[in-house]
PDB file of C-alpha atoms and ligand atoms in Angstrom:
ATOM      1  CA  MET A  19     160.885 104.949   5.216  1.00 68.00           C
ATOM      2  CA  ASP A  20     161.696 107.859   3.505  1.00 74.00           C
ATOM      3  CA  GLU A  21     158.983 110.020   4.687  1.00 92.00           C
ATOM      4  CA  CYS A  22     158.751 109.467   8.183  1.00 98.00           C
ATOM      5  CA  ILE A  23     160.048 112.301  10.349  1.00 98.00           C
ATOM      6  CA  PHE A  24     161.263 110.016  13.476  1.00 98.00           C
ATOM      7  CA  CYS A  25     162.595 107.885  10.882  1.00 98.00           C
ATOM      8  CA  LYS A  26     164.900 110.824   9.844  1.00 98.00           C
ATOM      9  CA  ILE A  27     165.316 112.123  13.708  1.00 98.00           C
ATOM     10  CA  ALA A  28     166.832 108.891  14.439  1.00 97.00           C
ATOM     11  CA  ALA A  29     168.797 109.313  11.328  1.00 96.00           C
ATOM     12  CA  GLY A  30     169.841 112.234  12.526  1.00 95.00           C
ATOM     13  CA  ASP A  31     169.152 114.141   9.496  1.00 96.00           C
ATOM     14  CA  ILE A  32     166.278 116.351  11.317  1.00 96.00           C
ATOM     15  CA  LYS A  33     167.963 117.991  14.116  1.00 97.00           C
ATOM     16  CA  SER A  34     165.774 117.528  17.638  1.00 98.00           C
ATOM     17  CA  ASP A  35     166.621 117.599  21.718  1.00 98.00           C
ATOM     18  CA  ILE A  36     167.933 114.566  22.090  1.00 98.00           C
ATOM     19  CA  VAL A  37     167.576 113.056  25.742  1.00 98.00           C
ATOM     20  CA  TYR A  38     168.794 109.452  25.871  1.00 98.00           C
ATOM     21  CA  GLU A  39     169.742 107.121  22.722  1.00 98.00           C
ATOM     22  CA  ASP A  40     171.351 103.428  22.191  1.00 98.00           C
ATOM     23  CA  GLU A  41     171.376 101.259  19.642  1.00 98.00           C
ATOM     24  CA  LYS A  42     167.486 100.109  19.747  1.00 98.00           C
ATOM     25  CA  VAL A  43     166.185 103.334  20.908  1.00 98.00           C
ATOM     26  CA  ILE A  44     165.988 107.401  21.063  1.00 98.00           C
ATOM     27  CA  ALA A  45     164.129 109.410  23.092  1.00 98.00           C
ATOM     28  CA  PHE A  46     163.684 113.440  22.479  1.00 98.00           C
ATOM     29  CA  LYS A  47     162.038 116.655  23.640  1.00 98.00           C
ATOM     30  CA  ASP A  48     158.719 117.046  22.027  1.00 98.00           C
ATOM     31  CA  ILE A  49     158.013 120.145  19.902  1.00 98.00           C
ATOM     32  CA  ASN A  50     154.877 121.123  21.386  1.00 98.00           C
ATOM     33  CA  PRO A  51     155.194 120.159  25.056  1.00 98.00           C
ATOM     34  CA  ALA A  52     152.022 119.452  26.483  1.00 97.00           C
ATOM     35  CA  ALA A  53     153.543 119.328  29.996  1.00 98.00           C
ATOM     36  CA  PRO A  54     156.602 120.698  31.612  1.00 98.00           C
ATOM     37  CA  VAL A  55     158.385 117.401  31.159  1.00 98.00           C
ATOM     38  CA  HIS A  56     157.231 115.875  27.453  1.00 98.00           C
ATOM     39  CA  LEU A  57     159.566 113.524  26.108  1.00 99.00           C
ATOM     40  CA  LEU A  58     158.979 111.113  23.231  1.00 99.00           C
ATOM     41  CA  VAL A  59     160.352 107.590  22.982  1.00 99.00           C
ATOM     42  CA  ILE A  60     160.798 105.638  19.811  1.00 98.00           C
ATOM     43  CA  PRO A  61     162.273 103.170  18.471  1.00 98.00           C
ATOM     44  CA  ARG A  62     165.462 103.129  15.997  1.00 98.00           C
ATOM     45  CA  LYS A  63     163.313 100.220  13.621  1.00 97.00           C
ATOM     46  CA  HIS A  64     160.237 101.847  11.654  1.00 98.00           C
ATOM     47  CA  VAL A  65     157.008 100.458  13.183  1.00 98.00           C
ATOM     48  CA  PRO A  66     154.090 102.387  12.292  1.00 98.00           C
ATOM     49  CA  SER A  67     152.073 102.474  15.294  1.00 98.00           C
ATOM     50  CA  LEU A  68     151.146 100.089  18.205  1.00 98.00           C
ATOM     51  CA  LEU A  69     148.909  96.934  15.778  1.00 98.00           C
ATOM     52  CA  GLU A  70     152.756  96.515  14.109  1.00 98.00           C
ATOM     53  CA  ILE A  71     154.305  95.499  17.356  1.00 98.00           C
ATOM     54  CA  GLY A  72     155.048  91.662  16.290  1.00 98.00           C
ATOM     55  CA  GLU A  73     156.680  88.525  18.701  1.00 98.00           C
ATOM     56  CA  GLU A  74     159.529  89.817  17.596  1.00 98.00           C
ATOM     57  CA  ASP A  75     159.586  93.145  19.252  1.00 98.00           C
ATOM     58  CA  LYS A  76     158.647  92.052  22.318  1.00 98.00           C
ATOM     59  CA  GLU A  77     161.901  92.871  24.114  1.00 98.00           C
ATOM     60  CA  LEU A  78     162.122  95.672  22.338  1.00 98.00           C
ATOM     61  CA  ILE A  79     158.472  97.585  23.877  1.00 98.00           C
ATOM     62  CA  GLY A  80     160.197  96.169  27.520  1.00 98.00           C
ATOM     63  CA  HIS A  81     163.668  97.849  26.299  1.00 98.00           C
ATOM     64  CA  ILE A  82     161.173 100.873  25.654  1.00 98.00           C
ATOM     65  CA  HIS A  83     159.882 101.206  29.083  1.00 98.00           C
ATOM     66  CA  LEU A  84     162.491 100.418  30.871  1.00 98.00           C
ATOM     67  CA  VAL A  85     164.377 103.793  28.783  1.00 98.00           C
ATOM     68  CA  LEU A  86     160.794 105.201  29.894  1.00 98.00           C
ATOM     69  CA  GLN A  87     161.582 104.026  34.125  1.00 98.00           C
ATOM     70  CA  LYS A  88     165.017 105.725  33.777  1.00 98.00           C
ATOM     71  CA  LEU A  89     163.886 109.132  31.796  1.00 99.00           C
ATOM     72  CA  ALA A  90     161.119 109.076  34.904  1.00 99.00           C
ATOM     73  CA  ARG A  91     164.407 109.271  36.810  1.00 98.00           C
ATOM     74  CA  ASP A  92     166.621 111.516  35.270  1.00 98.00           C
ATOM     75  CA  PHE A  93     164.167 113.834  35.021  1.00 98.00           C
ATOM     76  CA  LYS A  94     162.822 113.893  38.313  1.00 98.00           C
ATOM     77  CA  ILE A  95     159.231 113.422  37.747  1.00 98.00           C
ATOM     78  CA  ASP A  96     159.782 109.471  39.056  1.00 98.00           C
ATOM     79  CA  ARG A  97     158.454 110.752  42.701  1.00 98.00           C
ATOM     80  CA  SER A  98     156.112 113.553  41.803  1.00 98.00           C
ATOM     81  CA  GLY A  99     153.966 110.906  39.347  1.00 98.00           C
ATOM     82  CA  PHE A 100     154.636 110.736  35.675  1.00 98.00           C
ATOM     83  CA  ARG A 101     151.972 109.506  32.537  1.00 98.00           C
ATOM     84  CA  VAL A 102     153.074 107.237  29.494  1.00 98.00           C
ATOM     85  CA  ILE A 103     150.782 107.919  25.954  1.00 98.00           C
ATOM     86  CA  ASN A 104     150.927 105.822  23.173  1.00 98.00           C
ATOM     87  CA  ASN A 105     148.496 107.695  20.422  1.00 98.00           C
ATOM     88  CA  CYS A 106     147.329 104.564  17.864  1.00 98.00           C
ATOM     89  CA  GLY A 107     145.574 105.693  15.106  1.00 97.00           C
ATOM     90  CA  LYS A 108     142.330 108.083  14.116  1.00 96.00           C
ATOM     91  CA  ASP A 109     140.090 108.562  17.009  1.00 96.00           C
ATOM     92  CA  SER A 110     143.400 108.826  19.392  1.00 96.00           C
ATOM     93  CA  GLY A 111     144.581 111.469  17.353  1.00 96.00           C
ATOM     94  CA  GLN A 112     147.979 109.988  16.316  1.00 98.00           C
ATOM     95  CA  ALA A 113     149.656 112.585  13.713  1.00 98.00           C
ATOM     96  CA  VAL A 114     152.952 110.591  13.348  1.00 98.00           C
ATOM     97  CA  PHE A 115     152.970 107.082  11.980  1.00 98.00           C
ATOM     98  CA  HIS A 116     156.213 105.423  13.470  1.00 98.00           C
ATOM     99  CA  LEU A 117     155.436 104.194  17.361  1.00 98.00           C
ATOM    100  CA  HIS A 118     155.927 106.298  19.737  1.00 98.00           C
ATOM    101  CA  PHE A 119     155.594 106.807  23.863  1.00 98.00           C
ATOM    102  CA  HIS A 120     154.536 110.068  25.719  1.00 98.00           C
ATOM    103  CA  LEU A 121     156.272 110.349  28.634  1.00 98.00           C
ATOM    104  CA  LEU A 122     154.922 113.283  30.564  1.00 98.00           C
ATOM    105  CA  GLY A 123     154.866 115.236  34.305  1.00 98.00           C
ATOM    106  CA  GLY A 124     156.081 117.936  36.284  1.00 98.00           C
ATOM    107  CA  ARG A 125     152.192 119.364  36.738  1.00 98.00           C
ATOM    108  CA  PRO A 126     149.210 117.410  37.986  1.00 97.00           C
ATOM    109  CA  LEU A 127     147.950 115.843  34.446  1.00 96.00           C
ATOM    110  CA  PRO A 128     144.359 116.451  33.672  1.00 94.00           C
ATOM    111  CA  GLN A 129     142.313 113.030  34.939  1.00 93.00           C
ATOM    112  CA  ASN A 130     139.512 112.926  32.127  1.00 90.00           C
ATOM    113  CA  LEU A 131     141.933 110.676  30.219  1.00 87.00           C
ATOM    114  CA  GLY A 132     139.207 110.210  27.795  1.00 87.00           C
ATOM    115  CA  GLY A 133     138.871 113.874  26.857  1.00 80.00           C
ATOM    116  CA  GLN A 134     135.549 115.705  26.551  1.00 72.00           C
TER     117      GLN A 134
HETATM  118  P1  AMP B  27     151.149 111.576  18.236  1.00 60.48           P
HETATM  119  O1  AMP B  27     149.868 112.600  17.880  1.00 60.48           O
HETATM  120  O2  AMP B  27     150.910 110.625  19.376  1.00 60.48           O
HETATM  121  O3  AMP B  27     151.466 111.255  16.680  1.00 60.48           O
HETATM  122  O4  AMP B  27     152.138 112.412  18.504  1.00 60.48           O
HETATM  123  C1  AMP B  27     153.077 113.004  17.849  1.00 60.48           C
HETATM  124  C2  AMP B  27     154.094 114.220  18.661  1.00 60.48           C
HETATM  125  O5  AMP B  27     155.005 114.628  17.934  1.00 60.48           O
HETATM  126  C3  AMP B  27     153.528 115.101  19.039  1.00 60.48           C
HETATM  127  O6  AMP B  27     153.142 115.365  20.200  1.00 60.48           O
HETATM  128  C4  AMP B  27     154.759 116.714  18.173  1.00 60.48           C
HETATM  129  O7  AMP B  27     154.674 117.792  18.696  1.00 60.48           O
HETATM  130  C5  AMP B  27     155.760 115.321  17.867  1.00 60.48           C
HETATM  131  N1  AMP B  27     156.478 115.497  17.224  1.00 60.48           N
HETATM  132  C6  AMP B  27     156.084 116.006  15.872  1.00 60.48           C
HETATM  133  N2  AMP B  27     157.135 116.576  15.001  1.00 60.48           N
HETATM  134  C7  AMP B  27     158.375 116.291  16.224  1.00 60.48           C
HETATM  135  C8  AMP B  27     159.265 116.683  15.326  1.00 60.48           C
HETATM  136  N3  AMP B  27     159.854 117.332  14.909  1.00 60.48           N
HETATM  137  N4  AMP B  27     160.163 117.028  17.275  1.00 60.48           N
HETATM  138  C9  AMP B  27     159.898 116.406  18.312  1.00 60.48           C
HETATM  139  N5  AMP B  27     158.837 116.298  18.291  1.00 60.48           N
HETATM  140  C10 AMP B  27     157.592 116.701  17.355  1.00 60.48           C
HETATM  141 ZN1   ZN B  28     159.725 105.680  10.892  1.00 60.48          ZN
END
């Protein structure tokens, strides 16, 4: 995926503040943080959105959640609490079409999940 910014980050072609990586996933700090802790966890594999996850990705999606759990502990937001967000499609405001999970914490988060 030549034009995908997150593929470029995963390949090391665009610099990012990487906080975790292994053979399947990479995690880095969001460039425009919405909370004191704001990380993005992505598969190295290009999957455009949650809608394109397939049967073959079940293990990968489970693995991403274990990485989210580890990062919540590493960044010491496991006890205070945190939020995991996936935006999918136009109405969610998804801006980058490479599957990613936001990990947010470090302060009380807004309760109006639907916005407005
Ligand atoms: P979404 O709206 O769910 O697609 O979120 C995309 C997120 O990617 C936003 O929170 C951006 O701030 C973040 N982002 C975009 N470009 C970069 C980058 N080069 N490095 C880190 N985060 C980025
Ligand atoms: Zn990509």
